[in-house]
């Protein structure tokens, strides 16, 4: 993977520097980036602001990585802008990568739509990521850091944290999410001090016992904020890790308001948090239909690395199922043995399937199903390689004695599943 900023900077200069047009919130981290971006965008929208949001990878189609206000940009304008960026790239012999061209496309579309704010997620790492081209963002955010992309970012938590910290800028506020790895927190704090970036460390929110909604949280505010005490809000996103993600977003929003960058009421904050959606993460599908036949309820989650797998396992343990049927598809290069050791239990059954090649991402590949099963069979006695997600879904009704069905291992697999459901509903 060819990381670096020279090509993207050259390309953006040729496009008249669209990155200078907006107020920017830049988000890096291993897990939680997407949901933090979604919380931030939702509250900004409730405050009446126009917002562009960029997340990668895309979910169902390439154009849905680029949102303007409450919807993805249209496929037509996405393709037209991609073609224009590609034309400039080729004419000036810049040799920008496909991801660099995607970032440039997003920024051009945000400029075309004249949005006030953009919330942008780092693609990989931070310091050398193509999104790290903002000189004076209004805020940077670092979410939870864990071991992922070690081959690119280095084999230690410290090296990974240092790469993520590369988005920090002098005098630009940075909110650091709660960290499970002490060395990660130390590295982030040291870097913030080194570059003279004022920082605040978020505290995880806590669930409110006895609340009318089981998803109600209370966030205790940092002593350095002008707002004191606690804030109570509800969220629709599942998972205990949303205590950290939501609290990180709340702290960032309050700090932006404190600095005079945005203005919102408590009702706007609470409405924005409650209305936040982020598909493919602990998504419970009660009545999935496939080829005209009902499937059992399914829990769907990306769980694409070890920290995410641990979070998914914790959620499943709280449900206390007797036996899990897994539909797994994993991106090549992941630590398959450790991921499966976290997720699987001896009585479980595994159906392994490949995901389709993501459009515009030739560097992404699916781990062969037989390889997933070889590792799974070190833990379970029943693991079956299948040629497709469709084949796995067809097999599910013939299997018995499980209390929970979980589809996970990659957001690309999740996207394939959602497309199948969507096509079934359209049929």
Short mmCIF file of C-alpha atoms in Angstrom, two decimals:
data_model
loop_
_atom_site.label_atom_id
_atom_site.label_comp_id
_atom_site.label_asym_id
_atom_site.label_seq_id
_atom_site.Cartn_x
_atom_site.Cartn_y
_atom_site.Cartn_z
CA UNK A 1 0.00 0.00 0.00
CA UNK A 2 1.51 3.27 -1.16
CA UNK A 3 0.80 5.83 1.57
CA UNK A 4 1.95 9.43 1.35
CA UNK A 5 0.66 12.98 0.90
CA UNK A 6 2.58 14.28 -2.13
CA UNK A 7 0.20 12.90 -4.78
CA UNK A 8 -3.03 13.96 -3.06
CA UNK A 9 -1.63 17.45 -2.42
CA UNK A 10 -0.65 17.78 -6.08
CA UNK A 11 -4.06 16.56 -7.20
CA UNK A 12 -5.91 18.95 -4.89
CA UNK A 13 -3.83 21.89 -6.09
CA UNK A 14 -4.87 21.00 -9.64
CA UNK A 15 -8.48 21.00 -8.43
CA UNK A 16 -8.13 24.47 -6.83
CA UNK A 17 -7.78 23.23 -3.24
CA UNK A 18 -11.35 22.22 -2.36
CA UNK A 19 -10.15 21.21 1.14
CA UNK A 20 -9.86 24.89 2.11
CA UNK A 21 -13.58 25.51 1.63
CA UNK A 22 -15.03 23.97 4.81
CA UNK A 23 -14.93 23.77 8.56
CA UNK A 24 -13.47 20.32 9.21
CA UNK A 25 -13.83 17.61 11.85
CA UNK A 26 -11.22 14.91 11.19
CA UNK A 27 -11.59 11.48 12.84
CA UNK A 28 -8.97 8.73 13.16
CA UNK A 29 -8.79 5.54 15.22
CA UNK A 30 -9.06 1.76 14.96
CA UNK A 31 -12.70 1.26 15.94
CA UNK A 32 -15.60 3.62 16.44
CA UNK A 33 -14.67 6.14 13.74
CA UNK A 34 -17.84 5.56 11.74
CA UNK A 35 -20.28 5.84 14.60
CA UNK A 36 -18.51 8.93 16.01
CA UNK A 37 -18.75 10.54 12.55
CA UNK A 38 -22.42 9.60 12.42
CA UNK A 39 -23.16 11.10 15.87
CA UNK A 40 -21.31 14.30 15.01
CA UNK A 41 -23.09 14.70 11.68
CA UNK A 42 -26.52 13.99 13.15
CA UNK A 43 -26.18 16.66 15.86
CA UNK A 44 -24.75 19.21 13.42
CA UNK A 45 -27.76 18.62 11.20
CA UNK A 46 -30.11 19.10 14.16
CA UNK A 47 -28.36 22.42 14.75
CA UNK A 48 -29.39 23.48 11.24
CA UNK A 49 -25.97 23.21 9.60
CA UNK A 50 -25.19 21.82 6.15
CA UNK A 51 -22.79 18.90 6.49
CA UNK A 52 -20.77 16.63 4.24
CA UNK A 53 -19.62 13.28 5.60
CA UNK A 54 -16.98 10.97 4.17
CA UNK A 55 -16.51 7.42 5.43
CA UNK A 56 -14.49 4.59 3.99
CA UNK A 57 -14.90 1.94 2.90
CA UNK A 58 -18.25 2.48 1.22
CA UNK A 59 -21.13 0.33 2.39
CA UNK A 60 -23.32 -0.86 -0.49
CA UNK A 61 -22.12 1.29 -3.41
CA UNK A 62 -19.06 3.54 -3.83
CA UNK A 63 -21.14 6.72 -3.89
CA UNK A 64 -22.59 6.01 -0.41
CA UNK A 65 -19.22 6.82 1.17
CA UNK A 66 -20.02 10.48 0.44
CA UNK A 67 -23.03 12.01 2.20
CA UNK A 68 -24.38 15.52 1.81
CA UNK A 69 -26.68 16.34 4.69
CA UNK A 70 -28.93 13.32 5.15
CA UNK A 71 -28.37 11.33 1.95
CA UNK A 72 -25.56 9.89 -0.15
CA UNK A 73 -24.72 11.87 -3.25
CA UNK A 74 -26.39 10.54 -6.39
CA UNK A 75 -24.65 7.88 -8.42
CA UNK A 76 -24.73 10.17 -11.45
CA UNK A 77 -22.96 13.12 -9.84
CA UNK A 78 -20.53 10.79 -8.11
CA UNK A 79 -19.53 9.16 -11.39
CA UNK A 80 -19.30 12.50 -13.19
CA UNK A 81 -17.03 13.96 -10.51
CA UNK A 82 -14.92 10.79 -10.39
CA UNK A 83 -14.44 11.07 -14.14
CA UNK A 84 -13.39 14.71 -13.84
CA UNK A 85 -10.89 13.97 -11.06
CA UNK A 86 -9.50 11.04 -13.06
CA UNK A 87 -9.15 13.28 -16.12
CA UNK A 88 -7.13 15.86 -14.16
CA UNK A 89 -5.04 13.09 -12.60
CA UNK A 90 -4.20 11.61 -15.99
CA UNK A 91 -3.65 14.92 -17.82
CA UNK A 92 -1.16 16.10 -15.22
CA UNK A 93 0.44 12.68 -14.77
CA UNK A 94 -0.06 12.76 -10.99
CA UNK A 95 -0.48 8.98 -10.55
CA UNK A 96 -2.82 9.40 -7.59
CA UNK A 97 -4.11 6.14 -6.14
CA UNK A 98 -7.77 5.17 -6.37
CA UNK A 99 -8.31 6.12 -2.70
CA UNK A 100 -6.62 9.49 -3.21
CA UNK A 101 -8.89 10.13 -6.16
CA UNK A 102 -11.90 9.12 -4.03
CA UNK A 103 -10.93 11.65 -1.34
CA UNK A 104 -10.53 14.35 -3.98
CA UNK A 105 -13.91 13.41 -5.46
CA UNK A 106 -15.57 13.75 -2.05
CA UNK A 107 -14.03 17.17 -1.46
CA UNK A 108 -15.07 18.42 -4.90
CA UNK A 109 -18.63 17.22 -4.32
CA UNK A 110 -18.76 18.92 -0.92
CA UNK A 111 -17.56 22.13 -2.56
CA UNK A 112 -20.16 21.79 -5.32
CA UNK A 113 -22.90 21.42 -2.69
CA UNK A 114 -21.50 24.36 -0.69
CA UNK A 115 -21.66 22.57 2.66
CA UNK A 116 -20.50 24.47 5.75
CA UNK A 117 -18.96 21.56 7.66
CA UNK A 118 -17.43 18.25 6.73
CA UNK A 119 -16.89 15.25 9.00
CA UNK A 120 -14.22 13.08 7.45
CA UNK A 121 -12.97 9.65 8.48
CA UNK A 122 -9.35 8.59 8.00
CA UNK A 123 -8.86 5.71 5.58
CA UNK A 124 -5.78 4.04 7.09
CA UNK A 125 -3.54 5.29 9.87
CA UNK A 126 -3.51 9.08 9.91
CA UNK A 127 -0.18 10.80 9.34
CA UNK A 128 0.22 9.62 5.74
CA UNK A 129 -3.44 9.00 4.95
CA UNK A 130 -4.88 10.84 1.95
CA UNK A 131 -7.40 12.60 4.20
CA UNK A 132 -4.63 14.30 6.19
CA UNK A 133 -4.54 17.41 4.01
CA UNK A 134 -6.33 19.91 6.25
CA UNK A 135 -4.08 22.62 7.62
CA UNK A 136 -6.50 24.08 10.17
CA UNK A 137 -9.32 21.67 11.04
CA UNK A 138 -11.74 22.87 13.70
CA UNK A 139 -11.27 19.63 15.62
CA UNK A 140 -9.60 16.25 15.41
CA UNK A 141 -10.85 13.15 17.19
CA UNK A 142 -8.98 9.93 17.96
CA UNK A 143 -11.24 6.96 18.72
CA UNK A 144 -10.26 3.68 20.39
CA UNK A 145 -6.96 2.23 19.17
CA UNK A 146 -6.13 -1.47 18.86
CA UNK A 147 -3.99 -3.83 16.83
CA UNK A 148 -5.03 -3.59 13.18
CA UNK A 149 -3.15 -3.00 9.92
CA UNK A 150 0.03 -3.83 11.86
CA UNK A 151 1.88 -4.73 8.65
CA UNK A 152 1.45 -1.15 7.42
CA UNK A 153 1.41 0.89 10.62
CA UNK A 154 3.91 -1.09 12.69
CA UNK A 155 3.65 -4.06 15.00
CA UNK A 156 3.09 -2.23 18.28
CA UNK A 157 0.26 -0.27 19.85
CA UNK A 158 2.63 2.68 20.17
CA UNK A 159 3.46 2.75 16.44
CA UNK A 160 -0.21 2.44 15.48
CA UNK A 161 -1.19 5.21 17.92
CA UNK A 162 1.60 7.42 16.59
CA UNK A 163 0.30 6.99 13.04
CA UNK A 164 -3.25 7.90 14.12
CA UNK A 165 -1.96 10.87 16.10
CA UNK A 166 -0.52 12.27 12.88
CA UNK A 167 -3.79 14.07 12.16
CA UNK A 168 -3.31 16.34 15.20
CA UNK A 169 -2.46 19.94 14.34
CA UNK A 170 -0.94 22.77 16.35
CA UNK A 171 -3.57 24.75 18.33
CA UNK A 172 -6.34 22.52 16.94
CA UNK A 173 -8.42 20.87 19.71
CA UNK A 174 -8.25 17.06 19.83
CA UNK A 175 -10.66 14.82 21.71
CA UNK A 176 -9.23 11.43 22.68
CA UNK A 177 -11.70 8.61 23.25
CA UNK A 178 -11.32 6.26 26.22
CA UNK A 179 -8.51 3.82 25.46
CA UNK A 180 -8.22 0.19 26.50
CA UNK A 181 -4.49 0.26 25.80
CA UNK A 182 -2.52 2.47 28.25
CA UNK A 183 0.42 2.73 25.83
CA UNK A 184 -1.95 4.09 23.18
CA UNK A 185 -3.19 6.83 25.51
CA UNK A 186 0.34 7.75 26.55
CA UNK A 187 1.43 7.99 22.91
CA UNK A 188 -1.54 10.17 21.96
CA UNK A 189 -1.04 12.53 24.88
CA UNK A 190 2.69 12.82 24.18
CA UNK A 191 2.03 13.67 20.54
CA UNK A 192 -0.62 16.25 21.40
CA UNK A 193 1.83 17.97 23.70
CA UNK A 194 4.59 17.76 21.10
CA UNK A 195 2.55 19.51 18.40
CA UNK A 196 0.87 21.92 20.84
CA UNK A 197 -2.63 20.57 20.30
CA UNK A 198 -4.99 21.21 23.23
CA UNK A 199 -6.53 17.87 24.20
CA UNK A 200 -9.32 16.44 26.32
CA UNK A 201 -9.85 12.78 27.19
CA UNK A 202 -13.43 11.57 27.09
CA UNK A 203 -14.95 9.44 29.82
CA UNK A 204 -17.22 6.55 28.90
CA UNK A 205 -20.89 7.29 29.49
CA UNK A 206 -22.89 4.99 31.76
CA UNK A 207 -26.24 3.31 31.19
CA UNK A 208 -29.07 4.86 33.19
CA UNK A 209 -30.73 2.17 35.30
CA UNK A 210 -34.49 2.35 35.47
CA UNK A 211 -34.75 4.70 32.50
CA UNK A 212 -37.76 4.38 30.21
CA UNK A 213 -35.36 3.46 27.42
CA UNK A 214 -32.70 0.77 27.88
CA UNK A 215 -30.51 2.82 25.55
CA UNK A 216 -30.37 5.91 27.78
CA UNK A 217 -26.92 7.08 28.84
CA UNK A 218 -25.52 9.69 31.15
CA UNK A 219 -22.28 11.41 30.25
CA UNK A 220 -20.21 12.97 33.04
CA UNK A 221 -18.53 16.04 31.63
CA UNK A 222 -14.82 16.68 31.84
CA UNK A 223 -13.73 19.16 34.50
CA UNK A 224 -12.14 21.35 31.81
CA UNK A 225 -15.41 22.04 29.98
CA UNK A 226 -17.46 25.12 30.67
CA UNK A 227 -20.55 22.91 30.91
CA UNK A 228 -20.60 21.05 34.24
CA UNK A 229 -22.34 18.03 35.68
CA UNK A 230 -23.88 15.37 33.47
CA UNK A 231 -25.88 15.11 30.27
CA UNK A 232 -28.48 12.42 29.69
CA UNK A 233 -29.26 11.21 26.17
CA UNK A 234 -30.53 8.13 24.34
CA UNK A 235 -29.01 6.29 21.41
CA UNK A 236 -30.31 3.65 19.02
CA UNK A 237 -26.93 2.05 18.27
CA UNK A 238 -26.28 -1.22 20.10
CA UNK A 239 -23.19 -2.34 21.96
CA UNK A 240 -21.50 -1.41 25.20
CA UNK A 241 -18.70 0.30 23.25
CA UNK A 242 -21.20 2.99 22.27
CA UNK A 243 -20.70 4.32 25.80
CA UNK A 244 -17.23 5.40 24.66
CA UNK A 245 -18.16 6.44 21.12
CA UNK A 246 -21.18 8.51 22.07
CA UNK A 247 -19.39 10.22 24.97
CA UNK A 248 -16.49 11.09 22.68
CA UNK A 249 -18.88 12.72 20.22
CA UNK A 250 -20.70 14.61 22.99
CA UNK A 251 -17.44 15.98 24.37
CA UNK A 252 -16.33 17.08 20.89
CA UNK A 253 -19.64 18.80 20.20
CA UNK A 254 -19.63 20.63 23.52
CA UNK A 255 -16.06 21.78 22.97
CA UNK A 256 -16.95 23.10 19.51
CA UNK A 257 -19.82 25.03 21.08
CA UNK A 258 -17.57 26.31 23.84
CA UNK A 259 -15.17 27.63 21.19
CA UNK A 260 -18.00 29.43 19.40
CA UNK A 261 -17.79 27.27 16.29
CA UNK A 262 -21.35 25.90 16.55
CA UNK A 263 -24.46 26.59 18.58
CA UNK A 264 -27.09 24.06 19.64
CA UNK A 265 -29.62 23.51 22.39
CA UNK A 266 -29.72 20.47 24.65
CA UNK A 267 -32.83 19.33 22.80
CA UNK A 268 -30.88 19.44 19.53
CA UNK A 269 -28.05 17.41 21.05
CA UNK A 270 -30.40 14.79 22.43
CA UNK A 271 -32.41 14.55 19.20
CA UNK A 272 -29.25 14.23 17.12
CA UNK A 273 -27.82 11.47 19.29
CA UNK A 274 -31.12 9.55 19.38
CA UNK A 275 -31.59 9.73 15.60
CA UNK A 276 -28.09 8.56 14.69
CA UNK A 277 -28.00 5.46 12.50
CA UNK A 278 -24.95 3.43 11.49
CA UNK A 279 -25.83 0.22 9.59
CA UNK A 280 -23.89 -3.00 9.78
CA UNK A 281 -22.85 -2.67 13.42
CA UNK A 282 -24.73 -4.93 15.85
CA UNK A 283 -27.71 -4.70 13.54
CA UNK A 284 -30.50 -7.09 14.52
CA UNK A 285 -32.56 -8.27 11.54
CA UNK A 286 -35.74 -9.77 12.98
CA UNK A 287 -37.32 -11.18 9.82
CA UNK A 288 -34.79 -11.53 6.98
CA UNK A 289 -36.27 -12.86 3.75
CA UNK A 290 -34.21 -14.68 1.14
CA UNK A 291 -35.60 -16.08 -2.11
CA UNK A 292 -39.11 -15.82 -0.76
CA UNK A 293 -38.35 -17.79 2.39
CA UNK A 294 -38.02 -16.42 5.93
CA UNK A 295 -34.69 -16.87 7.66
CA UNK A 296 -34.25 -16.95 11.44
CA UNK A 297 -33.44 -13.64 13.14
CA UNK A 298 -29.84 -12.61 12.55
CA UNK A 299 -27.33 -10.43 14.33
CA UNK A 300 -25.18 -8.65 11.72
CA UNK A 301 -21.88 -6.96 12.54
CA UNK A 302 -18.72 -5.97 10.66
CA UNK A 303 -16.34 -7.14 13.45
CA UNK A 304 -13.37 -6.78 11.10
CA UNK A 305 -10.51 -6.82 13.63
CA UNK A 306 -9.62 -8.16 17.07
CA UNK A 307 -11.00 -5.26 19.17
CA UNK A 308 -14.26 -5.35 17.20
CA UNK A 309 -14.44 -9.14 17.59
CA UNK A 310 -14.02 -8.78 21.36
CA UNK A 311 -16.82 -6.19 21.47
CA UNK A 312 -19.10 -8.49 19.46
CA UNK A 313 -18.28 -11.43 21.72
CA UNK A 314 -19.11 -9.36 24.79
CA UNK A 315 -22.48 -8.44 23.29
CA UNK A 316 -23.21 -12.08 22.46
CA UNK A 317 -22.18 -13.22 25.95
CA UNK A 318 -24.69 -10.78 27.41
CA UNK A 319 -27.38 -12.49 25.29
CA UNK A 320 -26.19 -15.85 26.69
CA UNK A 321 -27.00 -18.08 23.69
CA UNK A 322 -26.57 -21.83 24.08
CA UNK A 323 -25.08 -22.28 20.60
CA UNK A 324 -24.22 -19.87 17.79
CA UNK A 325 -24.41 -20.45 14.05
CA UNK A 326 -21.79 -18.23 12.42
CA UNK A 327 -21.75 -17.02 8.83
CA UNK A 328 -18.20 -15.74 8.43
CA UNK A 329 -16.33 -13.88 5.72
CA UNK A 330 -12.97 -12.31 6.55
CA UNK A 331 -10.70 -9.91 4.68
CA UNK A 332 -7.34 -11.39 3.72
CA UNK A 333 -4.49 -10.27 5.94
CA UNK A 334 -6.44 -10.26 9.20
CA UNK A 335 -5.25 -12.28 12.21
CA UNK A 336 -7.69 -15.09 11.54
CA UNK A 337 -6.61 -17.41 14.35
CA UNK A 338 -6.93 -14.80 17.07
CA UNK A 339 -10.19 -13.42 15.67
CA UNK A 340 -11.79 -16.87 15.64
CA UNK A 341 -10.44 -17.72 19.09
CA UNK A 342 -12.25 -14.64 20.38
CA UNK A 343 -15.53 -15.34 18.60
CA UNK A 344 -16.05 -19.10 18.53
CA UNK A 345 -17.04 -21.64 21.17
CA UNK A 346 -16.64 -25.44 20.78
CA UNK A 347 -20.34 -26.19 20.24
CA UNK A 348 -20.78 -23.55 17.54
CA UNK A 349 -21.21 -24.16 13.82
CA UNK A 350 -19.40 -22.14 11.14
CA UNK A 351 -20.44 -21.44 7.57
CA UNK A 352 -17.59 -19.67 5.77
CA UNK A 353 -18.25 -17.71 2.58
CA UNK A 354 -16.33 -15.21 0.45
CA UNK A 355 -17.54 -11.66 -0.12
CA UNK A 356 -17.67 -10.06 -3.54
CA UNK A 357 -14.79 -7.89 -4.72
CA UNK A 358 -15.51 -4.34 -3.47
CA UNK A 359 -15.86 -1.92 -6.33
CA UNK A 360 -12.91 0.42 -6.71
CA UNK A 361 -10.83 -1.42 -4.07
CA UNK A 362 -8.55 -3.83 -5.92
CA UNK A 363 -6.30 -4.20 -2.88
CA UNK A 364 -9.10 -5.85 -0.84
CA UNK A 365 -9.47 -9.64 -1.02
CA UNK A 366 -11.60 -12.20 0.77
CA UNK A 367 -9.91 -14.99 2.73
CA UNK A 368 -10.70 -18.32 1.01
CA UNK A 369 -13.51 -20.10 2.90
CA UNK A 370 -11.50 -23.30 3.27
CA UNK A 371 -8.79 -21.31 5.07
CA UNK A 372 -11.36 -19.85 7.47
CA UNK A 373 -12.65 -23.38 8.14
CA UNK A 374 -9.16 -24.78 8.74
CA UNK A 375 -8.66 -22.26 11.53
CA UNK A 376 -12.22 -22.67 12.81
CA UNK A 377 -11.83 -26.44 13.09
CA UNK A 378 -9.19 -25.89 15.74
CA UNK A 379 -12.09 -24.75 17.94
CA UNK A 380 -15.34 -26.20 16.56
CA UNK A 381 -16.22 -29.60 15.11
CA UNK A 382 -18.51 -28.31 12.33
CA UNK A 383 -17.13 -25.75 9.87
CA UNK A 384 -18.24 -25.73 6.23
CA UNK A 385 -16.68 -23.79 3.35
CA UNK A 386 -19.23 -22.49 0.84
CA UNK A 387 -18.89 -20.80 -2.51
CA UNK A 388 -21.06 -17.77 -1.75
CA UNK A 389 -23.15 -15.90 0.78
CA UNK A 390 -26.23 -17.09 -1.13
CA UNK A 391 -25.20 -20.72 -0.62
CA UNK A 392 -24.73 -20.12 3.10
CA UNK A 393 -28.15 -18.49 3.44
CA UNK A 394 -29.77 -21.41 1.60
CA UNK A 395 -28.16 -23.83 4.04
CA UNK A 396 -29.29 -22.08 7.23
CA UNK A 397 -32.89 -23.45 7.29
CA UNK A 398 -31.57 -27.03 7.12
CA UNK A 399 -29.46 -26.59 10.26
CA UNK A 400 -30.82 -26.99 13.75
CA UNK A 401 -30.01 -26.68 17.44
CA UNK A 402 -28.64 -23.14 17.43
CA UNK A 403 -30.07 -20.27 19.45
CA UNK A 404 -28.45 -17.35 17.61
CA UNK A 405 -27.33 -16.68 14.02
CA UNK A 406 -24.48 -14.18 13.59
CA UNK A 407 -23.15 -12.88 10.27
CA UNK A 408 -19.83 -11.10 10.73
CA UNK A 409 -16.13 -10.84 9.90
CA UNK A 410 -16.12 -8.02 7.36
CA UNK A 411 -18.23 -5.05 6.38
CA UNK A 412 -17.89 -6.27 2.80
CA UNK A 413 -19.69 -9.48 3.76
CA UNK A 414 -22.33 -7.43 5.58
CA UNK A 415 -22.79 -5.30 2.46
CA UNK A 416 -23.28 -8.42 0.31
CA UNK A 417 -25.94 -9.63 2.74
CA UNK A 418 -27.79 -6.32 2.74
CA UNK A 419 -27.75 -6.23 -1.06
CA UNK A 420 -29.31 -9.68 -1.14
CA UNK A 421 -32.06 -8.56 1.24
CA UNK A 422 -32.61 -5.41 -0.80
CA UNK A 423 -32.84 -7.35 -4.05
CA UNK A 424 -35.24 -9.81 -2.44
CA UNK A 425 -37.51 -6.97 -1.33
CA UNK A 426 -37.37 -5.42 -4.80
CA UNK A 427 -38.28 -8.69 -6.50
#
